Coordinates of C-alpha atoms in Angstrom, one line a residue:
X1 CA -24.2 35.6 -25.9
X2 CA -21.4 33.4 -25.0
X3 CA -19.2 34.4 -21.1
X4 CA -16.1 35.4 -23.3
X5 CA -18.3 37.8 -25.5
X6 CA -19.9 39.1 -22.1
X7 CA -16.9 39.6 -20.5
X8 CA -15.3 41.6 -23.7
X9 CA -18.4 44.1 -23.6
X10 CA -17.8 44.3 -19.5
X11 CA -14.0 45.0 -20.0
X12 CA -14.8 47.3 -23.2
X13 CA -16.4 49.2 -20.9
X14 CA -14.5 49.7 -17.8
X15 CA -12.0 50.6 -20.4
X16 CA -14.1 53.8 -21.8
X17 CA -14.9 54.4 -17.8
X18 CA -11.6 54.7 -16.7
X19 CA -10.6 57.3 -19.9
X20 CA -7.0 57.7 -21.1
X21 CA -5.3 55.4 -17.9
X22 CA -6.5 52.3 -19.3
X23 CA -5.6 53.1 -23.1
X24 CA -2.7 50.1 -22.8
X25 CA -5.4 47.9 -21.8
X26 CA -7.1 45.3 -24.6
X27 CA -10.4 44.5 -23.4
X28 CA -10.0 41.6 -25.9
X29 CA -6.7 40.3 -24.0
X30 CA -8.1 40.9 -21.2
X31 CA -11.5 38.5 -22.1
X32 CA -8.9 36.0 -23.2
X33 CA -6.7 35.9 -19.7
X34 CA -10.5 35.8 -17.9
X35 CA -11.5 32.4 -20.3
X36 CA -8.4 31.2 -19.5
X37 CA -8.6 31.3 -15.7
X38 CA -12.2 30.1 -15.7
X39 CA -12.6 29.1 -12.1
X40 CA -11.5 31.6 -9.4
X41 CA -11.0 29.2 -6.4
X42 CA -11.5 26.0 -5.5
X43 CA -15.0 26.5 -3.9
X44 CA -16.1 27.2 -7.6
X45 CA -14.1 24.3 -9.0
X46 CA -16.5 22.2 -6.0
X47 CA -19.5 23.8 -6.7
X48 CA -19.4 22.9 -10.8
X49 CA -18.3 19.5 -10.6
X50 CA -20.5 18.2 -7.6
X51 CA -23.7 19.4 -10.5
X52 CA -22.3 17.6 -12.9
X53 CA -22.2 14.6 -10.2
X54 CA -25.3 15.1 -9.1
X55 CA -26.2 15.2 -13.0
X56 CA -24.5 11.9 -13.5
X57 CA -26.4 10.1 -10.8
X58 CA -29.5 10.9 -11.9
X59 CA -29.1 9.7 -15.5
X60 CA -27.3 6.5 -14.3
X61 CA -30.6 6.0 -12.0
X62 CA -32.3 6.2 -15.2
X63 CA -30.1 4.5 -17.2
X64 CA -27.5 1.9 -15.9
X65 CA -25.2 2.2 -18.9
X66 CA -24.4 6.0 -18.2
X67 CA -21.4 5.1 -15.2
X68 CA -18.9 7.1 -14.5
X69 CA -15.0 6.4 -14.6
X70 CA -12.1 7.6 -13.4
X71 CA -8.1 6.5 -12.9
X72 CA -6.2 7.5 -10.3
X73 CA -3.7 9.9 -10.5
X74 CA -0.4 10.8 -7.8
X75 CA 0.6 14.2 -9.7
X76 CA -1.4 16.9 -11.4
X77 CA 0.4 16.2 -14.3
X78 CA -0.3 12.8 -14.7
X79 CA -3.8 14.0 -13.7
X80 CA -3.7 16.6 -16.5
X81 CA -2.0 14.7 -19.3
X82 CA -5.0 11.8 -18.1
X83 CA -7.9 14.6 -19.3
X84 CA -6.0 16.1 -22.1
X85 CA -5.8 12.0 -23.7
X86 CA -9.4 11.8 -22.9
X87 CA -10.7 14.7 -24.9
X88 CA -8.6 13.9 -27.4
X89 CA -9.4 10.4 -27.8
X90 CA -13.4 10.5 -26.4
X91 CA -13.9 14.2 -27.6
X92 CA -15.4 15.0 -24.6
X93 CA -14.5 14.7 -20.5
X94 CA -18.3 13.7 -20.2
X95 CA -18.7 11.4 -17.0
X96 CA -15.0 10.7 -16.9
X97 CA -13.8 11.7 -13.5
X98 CA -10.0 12.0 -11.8
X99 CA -9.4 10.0 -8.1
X100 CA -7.2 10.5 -5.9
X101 CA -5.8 7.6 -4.1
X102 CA -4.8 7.8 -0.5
X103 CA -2.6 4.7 -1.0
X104 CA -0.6 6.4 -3.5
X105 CA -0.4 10.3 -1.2
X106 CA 1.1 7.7 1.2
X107 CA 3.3 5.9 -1.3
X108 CA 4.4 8.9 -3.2
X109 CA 4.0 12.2 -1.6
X110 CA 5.1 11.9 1.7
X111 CA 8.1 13.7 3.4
X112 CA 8.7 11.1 5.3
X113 CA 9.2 9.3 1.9
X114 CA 7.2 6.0 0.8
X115 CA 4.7 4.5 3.4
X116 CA 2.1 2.1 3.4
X117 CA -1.7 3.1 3.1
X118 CA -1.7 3.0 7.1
X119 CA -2.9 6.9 7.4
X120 CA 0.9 7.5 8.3
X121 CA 1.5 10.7 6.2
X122 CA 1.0 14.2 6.2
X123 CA -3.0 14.8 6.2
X124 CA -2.6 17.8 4.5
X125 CA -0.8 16.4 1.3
X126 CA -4.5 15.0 -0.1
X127 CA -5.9 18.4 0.5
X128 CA -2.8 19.9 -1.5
X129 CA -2.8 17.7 -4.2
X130 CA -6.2 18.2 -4.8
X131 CA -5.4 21.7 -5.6
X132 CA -2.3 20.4 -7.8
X133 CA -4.4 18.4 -9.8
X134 CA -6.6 21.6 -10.4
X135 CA -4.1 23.9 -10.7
X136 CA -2.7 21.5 -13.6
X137 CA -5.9 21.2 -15.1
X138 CA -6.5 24.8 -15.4
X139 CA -3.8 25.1 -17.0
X140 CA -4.5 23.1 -19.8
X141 CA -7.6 25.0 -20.2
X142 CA -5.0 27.8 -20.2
X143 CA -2.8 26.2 -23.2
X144 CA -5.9 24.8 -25.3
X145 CA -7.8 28.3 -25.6
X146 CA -4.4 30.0 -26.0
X147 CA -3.9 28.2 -29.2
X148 CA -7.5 28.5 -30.3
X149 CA -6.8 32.2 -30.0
X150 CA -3.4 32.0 -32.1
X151 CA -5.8 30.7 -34.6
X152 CA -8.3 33.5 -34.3
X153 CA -5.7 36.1 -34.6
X154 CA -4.5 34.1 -37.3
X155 CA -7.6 34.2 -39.3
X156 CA -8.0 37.9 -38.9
X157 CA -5.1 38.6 -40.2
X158 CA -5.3 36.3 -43.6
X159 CA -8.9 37.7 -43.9
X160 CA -10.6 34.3 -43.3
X161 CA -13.7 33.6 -41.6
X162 CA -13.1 33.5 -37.6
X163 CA -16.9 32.0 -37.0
X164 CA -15.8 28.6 -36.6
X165 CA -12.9 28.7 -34.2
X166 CA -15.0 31.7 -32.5
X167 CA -17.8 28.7 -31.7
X168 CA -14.4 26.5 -29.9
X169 CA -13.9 29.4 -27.6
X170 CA -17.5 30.2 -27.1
X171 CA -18.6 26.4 -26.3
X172 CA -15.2 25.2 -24.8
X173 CA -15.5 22.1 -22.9
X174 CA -13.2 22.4 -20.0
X175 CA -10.5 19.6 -18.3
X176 CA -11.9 20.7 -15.3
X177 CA -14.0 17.0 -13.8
X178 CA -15.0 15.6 -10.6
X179 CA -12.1 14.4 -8.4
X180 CA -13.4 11.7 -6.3
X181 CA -10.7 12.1 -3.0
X182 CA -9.7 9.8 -0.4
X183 CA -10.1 10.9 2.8
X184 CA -8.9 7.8 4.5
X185 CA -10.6 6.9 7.9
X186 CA -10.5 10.7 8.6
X187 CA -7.5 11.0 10.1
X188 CA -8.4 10.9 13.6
X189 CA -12.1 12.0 15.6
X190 CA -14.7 13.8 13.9
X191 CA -13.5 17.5 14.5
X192 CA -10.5 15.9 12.8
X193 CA -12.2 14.9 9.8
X194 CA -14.2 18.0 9.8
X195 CA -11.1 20.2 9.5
X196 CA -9.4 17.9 6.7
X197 CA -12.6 17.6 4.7
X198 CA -13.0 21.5 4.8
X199 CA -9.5 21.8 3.3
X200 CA -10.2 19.3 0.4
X201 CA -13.6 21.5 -0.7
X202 CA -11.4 24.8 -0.2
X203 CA -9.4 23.4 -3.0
X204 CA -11.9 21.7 -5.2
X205 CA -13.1 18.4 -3.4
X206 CA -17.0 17.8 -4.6
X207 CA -16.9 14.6 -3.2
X208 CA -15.4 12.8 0.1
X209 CA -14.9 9.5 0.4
X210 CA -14.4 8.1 3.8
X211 CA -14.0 4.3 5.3
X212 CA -15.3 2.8 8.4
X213 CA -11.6 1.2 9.7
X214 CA -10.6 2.7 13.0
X215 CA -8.4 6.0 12.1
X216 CA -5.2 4.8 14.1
X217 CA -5.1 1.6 12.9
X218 CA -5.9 1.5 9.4
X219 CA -4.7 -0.7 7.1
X220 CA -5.2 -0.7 3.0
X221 CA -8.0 -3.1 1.9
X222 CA -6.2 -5.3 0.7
X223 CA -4.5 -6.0 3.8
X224 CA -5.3 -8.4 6.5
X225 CA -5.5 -6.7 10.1
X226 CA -8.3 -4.4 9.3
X227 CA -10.5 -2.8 12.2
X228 CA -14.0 -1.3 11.5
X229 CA -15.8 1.4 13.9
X230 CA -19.1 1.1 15.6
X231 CA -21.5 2.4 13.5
X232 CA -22.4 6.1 15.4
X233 CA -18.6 6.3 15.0
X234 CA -18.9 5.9 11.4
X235 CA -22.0 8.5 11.2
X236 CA -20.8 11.1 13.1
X237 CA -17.8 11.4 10.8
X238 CA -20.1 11.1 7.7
X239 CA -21.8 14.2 9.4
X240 CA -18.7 15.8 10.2
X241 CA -17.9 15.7 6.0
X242 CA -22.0 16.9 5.6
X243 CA -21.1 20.0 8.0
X244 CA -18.0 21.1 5.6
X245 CA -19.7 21.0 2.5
X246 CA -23.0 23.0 3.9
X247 CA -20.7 25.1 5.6
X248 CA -18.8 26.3 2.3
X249 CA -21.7 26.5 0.6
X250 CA -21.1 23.4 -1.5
X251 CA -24.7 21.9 -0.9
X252 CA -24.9 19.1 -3.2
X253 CA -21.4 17.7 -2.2
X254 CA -21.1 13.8 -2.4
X255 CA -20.1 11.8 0.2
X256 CA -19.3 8.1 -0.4
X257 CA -19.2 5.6 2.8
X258 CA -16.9 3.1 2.1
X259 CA -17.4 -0.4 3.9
X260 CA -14.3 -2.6 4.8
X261 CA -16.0 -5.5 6.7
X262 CA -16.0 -7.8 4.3
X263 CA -12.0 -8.0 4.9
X264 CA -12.0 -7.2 8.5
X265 CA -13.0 -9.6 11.2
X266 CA -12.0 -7.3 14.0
X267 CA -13.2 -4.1 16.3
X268 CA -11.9 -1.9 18.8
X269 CA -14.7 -0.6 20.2
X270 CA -17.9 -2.1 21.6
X271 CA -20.5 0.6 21.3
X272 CA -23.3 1.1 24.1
X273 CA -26.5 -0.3 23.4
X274 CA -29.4 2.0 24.8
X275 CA -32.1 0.4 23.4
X276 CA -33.4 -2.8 21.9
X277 CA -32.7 -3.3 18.5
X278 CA -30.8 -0.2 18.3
X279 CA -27.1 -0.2 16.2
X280 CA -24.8 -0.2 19.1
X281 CA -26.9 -4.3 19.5
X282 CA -27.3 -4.9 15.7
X283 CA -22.9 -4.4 15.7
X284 CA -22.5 -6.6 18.9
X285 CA -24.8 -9.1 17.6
X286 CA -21.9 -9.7 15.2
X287 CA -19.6 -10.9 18.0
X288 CA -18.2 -13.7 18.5
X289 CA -19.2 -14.6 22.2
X290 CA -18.8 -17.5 24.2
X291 CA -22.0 -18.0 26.8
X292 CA -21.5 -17.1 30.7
X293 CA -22.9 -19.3 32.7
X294 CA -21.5 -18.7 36.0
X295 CA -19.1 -16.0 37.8
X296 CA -16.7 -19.0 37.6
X297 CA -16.9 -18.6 33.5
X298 CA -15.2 -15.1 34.0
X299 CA -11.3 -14.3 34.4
X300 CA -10.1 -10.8 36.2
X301 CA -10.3 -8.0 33.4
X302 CA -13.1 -10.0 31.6
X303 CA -16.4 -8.3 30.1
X304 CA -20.4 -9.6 30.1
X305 CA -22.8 -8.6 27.7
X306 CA -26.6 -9.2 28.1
X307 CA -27.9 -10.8 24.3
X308 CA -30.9 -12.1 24.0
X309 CA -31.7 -12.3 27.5
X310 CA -28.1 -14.3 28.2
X311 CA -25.2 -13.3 29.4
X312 CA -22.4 -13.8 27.1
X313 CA -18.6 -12.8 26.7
X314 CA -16.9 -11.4 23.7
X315 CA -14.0 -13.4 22.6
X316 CA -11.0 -10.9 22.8
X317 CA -7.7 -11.2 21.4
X318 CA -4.0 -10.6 23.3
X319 CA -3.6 -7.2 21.7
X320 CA -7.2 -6.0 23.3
X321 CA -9.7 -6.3 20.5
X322 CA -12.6 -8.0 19.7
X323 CA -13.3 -10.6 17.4
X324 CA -16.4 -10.8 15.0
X325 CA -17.9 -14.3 13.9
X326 CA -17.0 -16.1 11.5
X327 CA -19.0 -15.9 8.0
X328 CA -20.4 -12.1 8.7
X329 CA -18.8 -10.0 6.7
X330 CA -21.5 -10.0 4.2
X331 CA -24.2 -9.5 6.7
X332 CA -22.0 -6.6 7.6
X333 CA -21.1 -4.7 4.6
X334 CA -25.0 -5.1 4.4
X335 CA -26.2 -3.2 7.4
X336 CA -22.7 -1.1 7.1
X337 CA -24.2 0.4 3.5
X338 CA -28.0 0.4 4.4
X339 CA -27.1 2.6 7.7
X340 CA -24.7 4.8 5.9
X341 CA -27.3 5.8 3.3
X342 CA -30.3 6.4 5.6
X343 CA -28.1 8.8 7.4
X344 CA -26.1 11.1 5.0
X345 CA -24.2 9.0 2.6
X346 CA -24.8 9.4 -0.9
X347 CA -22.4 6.5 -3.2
X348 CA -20.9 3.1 -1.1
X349 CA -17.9 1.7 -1.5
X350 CA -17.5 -2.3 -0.9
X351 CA -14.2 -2.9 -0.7
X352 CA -14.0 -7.0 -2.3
X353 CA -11.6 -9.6 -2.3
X354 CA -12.1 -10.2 -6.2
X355 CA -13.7 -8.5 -9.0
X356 CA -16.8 -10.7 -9.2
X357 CA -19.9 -9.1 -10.4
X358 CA -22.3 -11.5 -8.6
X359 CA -21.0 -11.8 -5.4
X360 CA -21.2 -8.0 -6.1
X361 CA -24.7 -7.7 -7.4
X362 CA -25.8 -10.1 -4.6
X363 CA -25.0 -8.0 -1.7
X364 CA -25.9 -4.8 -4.1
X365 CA -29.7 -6.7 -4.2
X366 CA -29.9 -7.0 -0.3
X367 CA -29.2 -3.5 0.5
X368 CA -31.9 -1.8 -2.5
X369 CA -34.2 -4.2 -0.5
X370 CA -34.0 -1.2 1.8
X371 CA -32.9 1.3 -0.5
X372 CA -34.1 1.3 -3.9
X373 CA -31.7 3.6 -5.5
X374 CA -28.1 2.9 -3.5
X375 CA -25.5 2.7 -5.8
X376 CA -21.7 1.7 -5.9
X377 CA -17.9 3.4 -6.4
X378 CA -16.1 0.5 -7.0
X379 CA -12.3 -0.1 -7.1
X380 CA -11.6 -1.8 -10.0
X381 CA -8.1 -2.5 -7.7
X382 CA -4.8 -3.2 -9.3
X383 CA -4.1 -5.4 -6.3
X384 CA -6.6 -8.2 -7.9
X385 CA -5.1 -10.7 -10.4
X386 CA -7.6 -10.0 -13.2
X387 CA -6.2 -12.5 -15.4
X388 CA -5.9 -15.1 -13.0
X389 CA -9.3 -14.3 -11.3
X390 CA -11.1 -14.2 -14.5
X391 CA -9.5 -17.3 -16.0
X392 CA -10.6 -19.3 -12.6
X393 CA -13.9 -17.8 -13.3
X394 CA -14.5 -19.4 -16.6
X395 CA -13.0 -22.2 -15.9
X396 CA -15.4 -22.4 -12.7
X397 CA -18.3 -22.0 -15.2
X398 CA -17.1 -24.6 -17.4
X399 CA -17.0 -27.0 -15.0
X400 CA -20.5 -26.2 -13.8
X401 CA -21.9 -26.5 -17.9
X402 CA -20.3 -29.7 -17.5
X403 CA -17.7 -28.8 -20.1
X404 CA -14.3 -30.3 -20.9
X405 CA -11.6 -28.6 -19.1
X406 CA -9.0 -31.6 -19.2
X407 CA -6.5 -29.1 -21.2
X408 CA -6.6 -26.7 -18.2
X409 CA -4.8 -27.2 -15.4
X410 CA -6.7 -24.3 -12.4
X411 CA -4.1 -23.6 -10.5
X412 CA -2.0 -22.4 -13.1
X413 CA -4.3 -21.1 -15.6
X414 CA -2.0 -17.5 -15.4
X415 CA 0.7 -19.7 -17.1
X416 CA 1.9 -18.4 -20.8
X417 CA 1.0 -21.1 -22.3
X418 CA -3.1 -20.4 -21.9
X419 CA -2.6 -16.8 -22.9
X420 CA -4.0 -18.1 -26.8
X421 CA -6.4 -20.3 -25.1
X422 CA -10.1 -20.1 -26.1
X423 CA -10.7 -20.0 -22.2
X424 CA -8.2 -16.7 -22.1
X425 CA -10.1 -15.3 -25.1
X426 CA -13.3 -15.5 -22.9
X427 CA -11.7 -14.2 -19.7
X428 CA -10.7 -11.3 -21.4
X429 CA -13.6 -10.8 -23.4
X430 CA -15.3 -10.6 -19.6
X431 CA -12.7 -8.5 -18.3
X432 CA -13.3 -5.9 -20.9
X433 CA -16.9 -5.6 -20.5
X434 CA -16.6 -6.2 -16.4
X435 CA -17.5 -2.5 -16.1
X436 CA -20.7 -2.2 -18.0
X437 CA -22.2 -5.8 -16.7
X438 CA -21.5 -4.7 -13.5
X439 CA -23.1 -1.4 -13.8
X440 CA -26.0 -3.2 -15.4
X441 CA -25.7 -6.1 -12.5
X442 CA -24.0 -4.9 -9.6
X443 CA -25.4 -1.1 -9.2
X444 CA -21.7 0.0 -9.8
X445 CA -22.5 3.8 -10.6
X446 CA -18.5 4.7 -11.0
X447 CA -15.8 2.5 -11.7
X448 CA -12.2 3.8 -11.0
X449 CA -8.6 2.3 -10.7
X450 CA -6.7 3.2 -7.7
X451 CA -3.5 2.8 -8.5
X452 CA -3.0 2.8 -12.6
X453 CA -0.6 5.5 -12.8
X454 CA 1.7 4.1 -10.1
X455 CA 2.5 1.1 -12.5
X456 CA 2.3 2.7 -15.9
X457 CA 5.2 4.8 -13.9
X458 CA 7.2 1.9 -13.3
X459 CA 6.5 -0.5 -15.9
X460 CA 6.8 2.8 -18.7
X461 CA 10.5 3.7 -16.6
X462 CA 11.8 0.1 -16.7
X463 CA 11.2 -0.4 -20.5
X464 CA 12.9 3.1 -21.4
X465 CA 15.8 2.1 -18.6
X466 CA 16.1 -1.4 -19.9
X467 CA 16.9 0.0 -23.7
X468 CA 18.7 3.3 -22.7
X469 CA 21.3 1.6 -20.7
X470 CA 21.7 -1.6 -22.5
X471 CA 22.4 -1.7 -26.4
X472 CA 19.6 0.7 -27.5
X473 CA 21.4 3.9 -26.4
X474 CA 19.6 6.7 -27.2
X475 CA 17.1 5.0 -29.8
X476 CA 15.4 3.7 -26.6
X477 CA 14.1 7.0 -25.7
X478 CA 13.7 7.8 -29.5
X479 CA 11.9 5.2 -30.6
X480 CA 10.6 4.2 -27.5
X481 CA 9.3 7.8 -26.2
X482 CA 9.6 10.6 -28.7
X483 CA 8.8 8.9 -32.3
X484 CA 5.7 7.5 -30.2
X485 CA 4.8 11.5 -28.7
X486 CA 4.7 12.7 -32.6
X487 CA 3.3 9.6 -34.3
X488 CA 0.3 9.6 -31.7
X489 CA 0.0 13.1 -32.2
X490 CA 0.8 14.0 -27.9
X491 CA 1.0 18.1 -27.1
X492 CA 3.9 17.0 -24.7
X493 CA 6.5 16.7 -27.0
X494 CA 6.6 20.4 -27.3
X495 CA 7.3 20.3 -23.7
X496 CA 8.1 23.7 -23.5
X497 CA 4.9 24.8 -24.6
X498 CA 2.8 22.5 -22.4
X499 CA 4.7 23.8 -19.4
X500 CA 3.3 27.4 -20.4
X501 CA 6.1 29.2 -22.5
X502 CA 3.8 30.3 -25.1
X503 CA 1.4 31.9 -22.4
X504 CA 4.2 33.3 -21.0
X505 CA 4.9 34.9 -24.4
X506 CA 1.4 36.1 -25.0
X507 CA 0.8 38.0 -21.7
X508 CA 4.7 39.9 -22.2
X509 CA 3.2 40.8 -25.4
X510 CA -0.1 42.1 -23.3
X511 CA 1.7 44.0 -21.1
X512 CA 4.9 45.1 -22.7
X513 CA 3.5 45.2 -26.4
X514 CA 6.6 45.1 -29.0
X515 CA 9.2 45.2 -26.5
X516 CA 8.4 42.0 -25.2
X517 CA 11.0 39.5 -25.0
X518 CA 9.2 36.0 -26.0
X519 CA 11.2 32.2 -25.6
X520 CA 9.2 31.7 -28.8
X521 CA 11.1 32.5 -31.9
X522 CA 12.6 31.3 -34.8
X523 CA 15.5 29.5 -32.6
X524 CA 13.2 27.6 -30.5
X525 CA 13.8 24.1 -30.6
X526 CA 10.2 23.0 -30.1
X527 CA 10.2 24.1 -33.7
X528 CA 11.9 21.4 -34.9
X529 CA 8.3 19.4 -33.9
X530 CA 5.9 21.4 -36.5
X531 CA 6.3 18.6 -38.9
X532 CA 3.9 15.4 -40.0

């Protein structure tokens, strides 16, 4: 027996308990408002999706071409109208996931208006817009069974069969996914992160992703000027995430330890070495150091450190930090992901220069020398040039077959004029499969785009400006918006409905019965829409 059928029975019989009181109440609208409202908070909402990630992992462990993807999104609309396109066009939400950016909290939700992904805004906006994207996504569920039971009632009443559309409500996949959410660098020390990450699972948070950049001076990864942690830093916030979730009861939440050392030649901190071989000296051995010889070799302020049985002198910079060597970032991303997985981690994040799947797969290869099953989130980043990086790729290749490339000039293969090129054919016949050959190659277990929605925003708003206030008029919104909404068959052109005036309607009818005053009637513009 399906939940809404259990939950009819349970009200049919409070109803019969409770005698003549309840004799306004319809168990049956009263099943309906409980399907509708499936998840009470946003521990339940944690609890469900961080199964169906723990789900996901496996069968990508068993079978590379089962990743995971998700797009980021800045409003629970957008995150709303994202799922609502997915089931429509996929037919089913099945390992497609929302994220929410940090760059794009900072960018587009602060009070203090637009910042930079420097960890400058509220903390508590990425907590709240986690619930806004749930709330919105609810409420789709919400609109989608409400119209499902318009059709039941429907059915009744013509004397039709109701089986079928009684199976949609009784199997009804809901919008409700795994947000994958940006915690930044934690926003401060542990108990810091601690407190933030509790607020995210309160309101639906199944998984925490967190970076190794030094909280006060982060910078976004595809920015120069980046400072990583010691690695006990690093841990004892990925613990500090671990306590939250076990704490809330959200046991198998996922934690993803993002690396940014392959961009960031720089450190704060140097960490206290205790014993040989320990992290604190596996970090410093990544310094660069020039050797002390003599007393004479060291200025006022200066600091020594003992490696390999020498005493040496980290190379610090004017504003008081520490430089790495040259040509390590690799080495550390390396012993940044193995160290983050053998102590709490479950997913890495390498944040890259350029989408390239085997300088990807190569360092992926080094750290399942250690562990066998790590596995990547990877940001498919809107800050790469994907046509000019993949072009340059090809043309790389070519050169290496020892084919002609005589037409092509490298430096400006984003030109026009390639875009018909056979080389542009094969770049973006790679681009389009760079997601499953890098799960297949590079261990990428989730691919997601940070920032997608940000530029669909702008670039959707300039084309509708561009024709609205030049000759176009109003056809530039016709053509360009509404025509496209009914032609393409989106629920949003009845905007009123998708805001929630039809389940407005039907709980007035609940509660007030015929006196209800509905907003749906034969005057209602949205009418005007019911057409092919």
């Amino acid at each position: 027996m399906s939940q809404y059928q259990n939950d009819l029975n349970a009200v049919s019989q409070l109803c019969q308990k409770n005698g003549s009181g309840w004799n306004a109440i319809n168990p049956e609208y009263a099943a309906r408002m409980k399907a509708q409202n499936r998840f009470q908070t946003g521990l339940d909402i944690a609890k469900y999706t961080a199964a169906i990630m723990r789900k996901d992992m496996e069968e990508y462990d068993a079978d590379s071409s089962q990743y995971t993807q998700s797009l980021g999104c800045w409003h629970g609309f957008i995150g709303q109208q994202k799922m609502l396109a997915v089931k429509k066009h996929q037919g089913t939400t099945n390992k497609k996931y929302l994220y929410l950016s940090g760059w794009m909290v900072a960018a587009l939700r602060s009070e203090f208006g637009p910042l930079p992904d420097q960890s400058m805004h509220e903390k508590t906006t990425v907590s709240s817009l986690i619930e806004e994207l749930y709330t919105f996504l609810r409420q789709a569920d919400a609109k989608e069974l409400g119209e499902l039971f318009h059709e039941l009632d429907a059915a009744r009443a013509a004397g039709k069969s109701t089986s079928e559309i009684q199976a949609k409500i009784d199997n009804y996949e809901t919008h409700v996914v795994p947000i994958i959410a940006d915690i930044d660098a934690g926003f401060g020390n542990e108990e810091a992160t601690y407190l933030l990450a509790k607020q995210m699972i309160e309101a639906g948070a199944c998984c925490i992703q967190i970076e190794n950049q030094v909280s006060d001076a982060k910078q976004c990864g595809h920015q120069d000027g980046k400072v990583t942690v010691p690695h006990e830093d690093f841990l004892a916030k990925i613990n500090a995430v671990r306590y939250a979730f076990l704490e809330l009861g959200v046991d198998d939440g996922v934690i993803v330890a993002r690396t940014d050392s392959l961009g960031a030649g720089l450190t704060q901190k140097i960490p206290v070495s205790t014993s040989e071989g320990d992290l604190a000296s596996k970090y410093n051995a990544f310094l660069d150091t020039t050797d002390v010889n003599s007393v004479d070799d060291l200025q006022d302020g200066d600091l020594a450190l003992r490696q390999d049985g020498k005493l040496v002198k980290p190379v610090r910079l004017p504003n008081g930090l520490f430089k790495f060597k040259d040509n390590t970032g690799v080495d550390r991303v390396v012993l940044d992901c193995i160290t983050s997985l053998q102590n709490g981690a479950d997913l890495l994040w390498i944040e890259t220069e350029k989408p390239h799947v085997g300088q990807i797969g190569a360092m992926v290869d080094e750290i399942r020398k250690v562990v066998p099953n790590a596995k990547l989130v990877y940001n498919n980043s809107p800050s790469f040039n994907w046509t000019l990086n993949f072009r340059q790729q090809v043309f790389d290749a070519w050169v290496e077959e020892g084919k002609d490339v005589s037409e092509y000039n490298r430096d400006e293969l984003m030109q026009v004029k390639y875009d018909d090129s056979e080389l542009a054919q094969v770049a973006d016949e790679k681009v389009r499969t760079f997601q499953a050959d890098a799960a297949r190659e590079a261990g990428i277990f989730h691919h997601l785009i940070t920032l997608p929605t940000y530029h669909t925003a702008a670039l959707s708003t300039d084309n509708l400006a561009k024709g609205y206030f030049g000759d176009e008029g109003m056809l530039a919104y016709v053509k360009g918006v509404q025509r496209q909404e009914l032609r393409q068959g989106l629920a949003c052109v009845k905007h009123q409905a998708m805001a929630g005036s039809n389940m407005g309607d039907d709980h007035k009818e609940y509660f007030s019965g015929d006196q209800a005053l509905k907003a749906a009637g034969e005057d209602n513009t949205m009418n005007q829409f019911d057409v092919a």
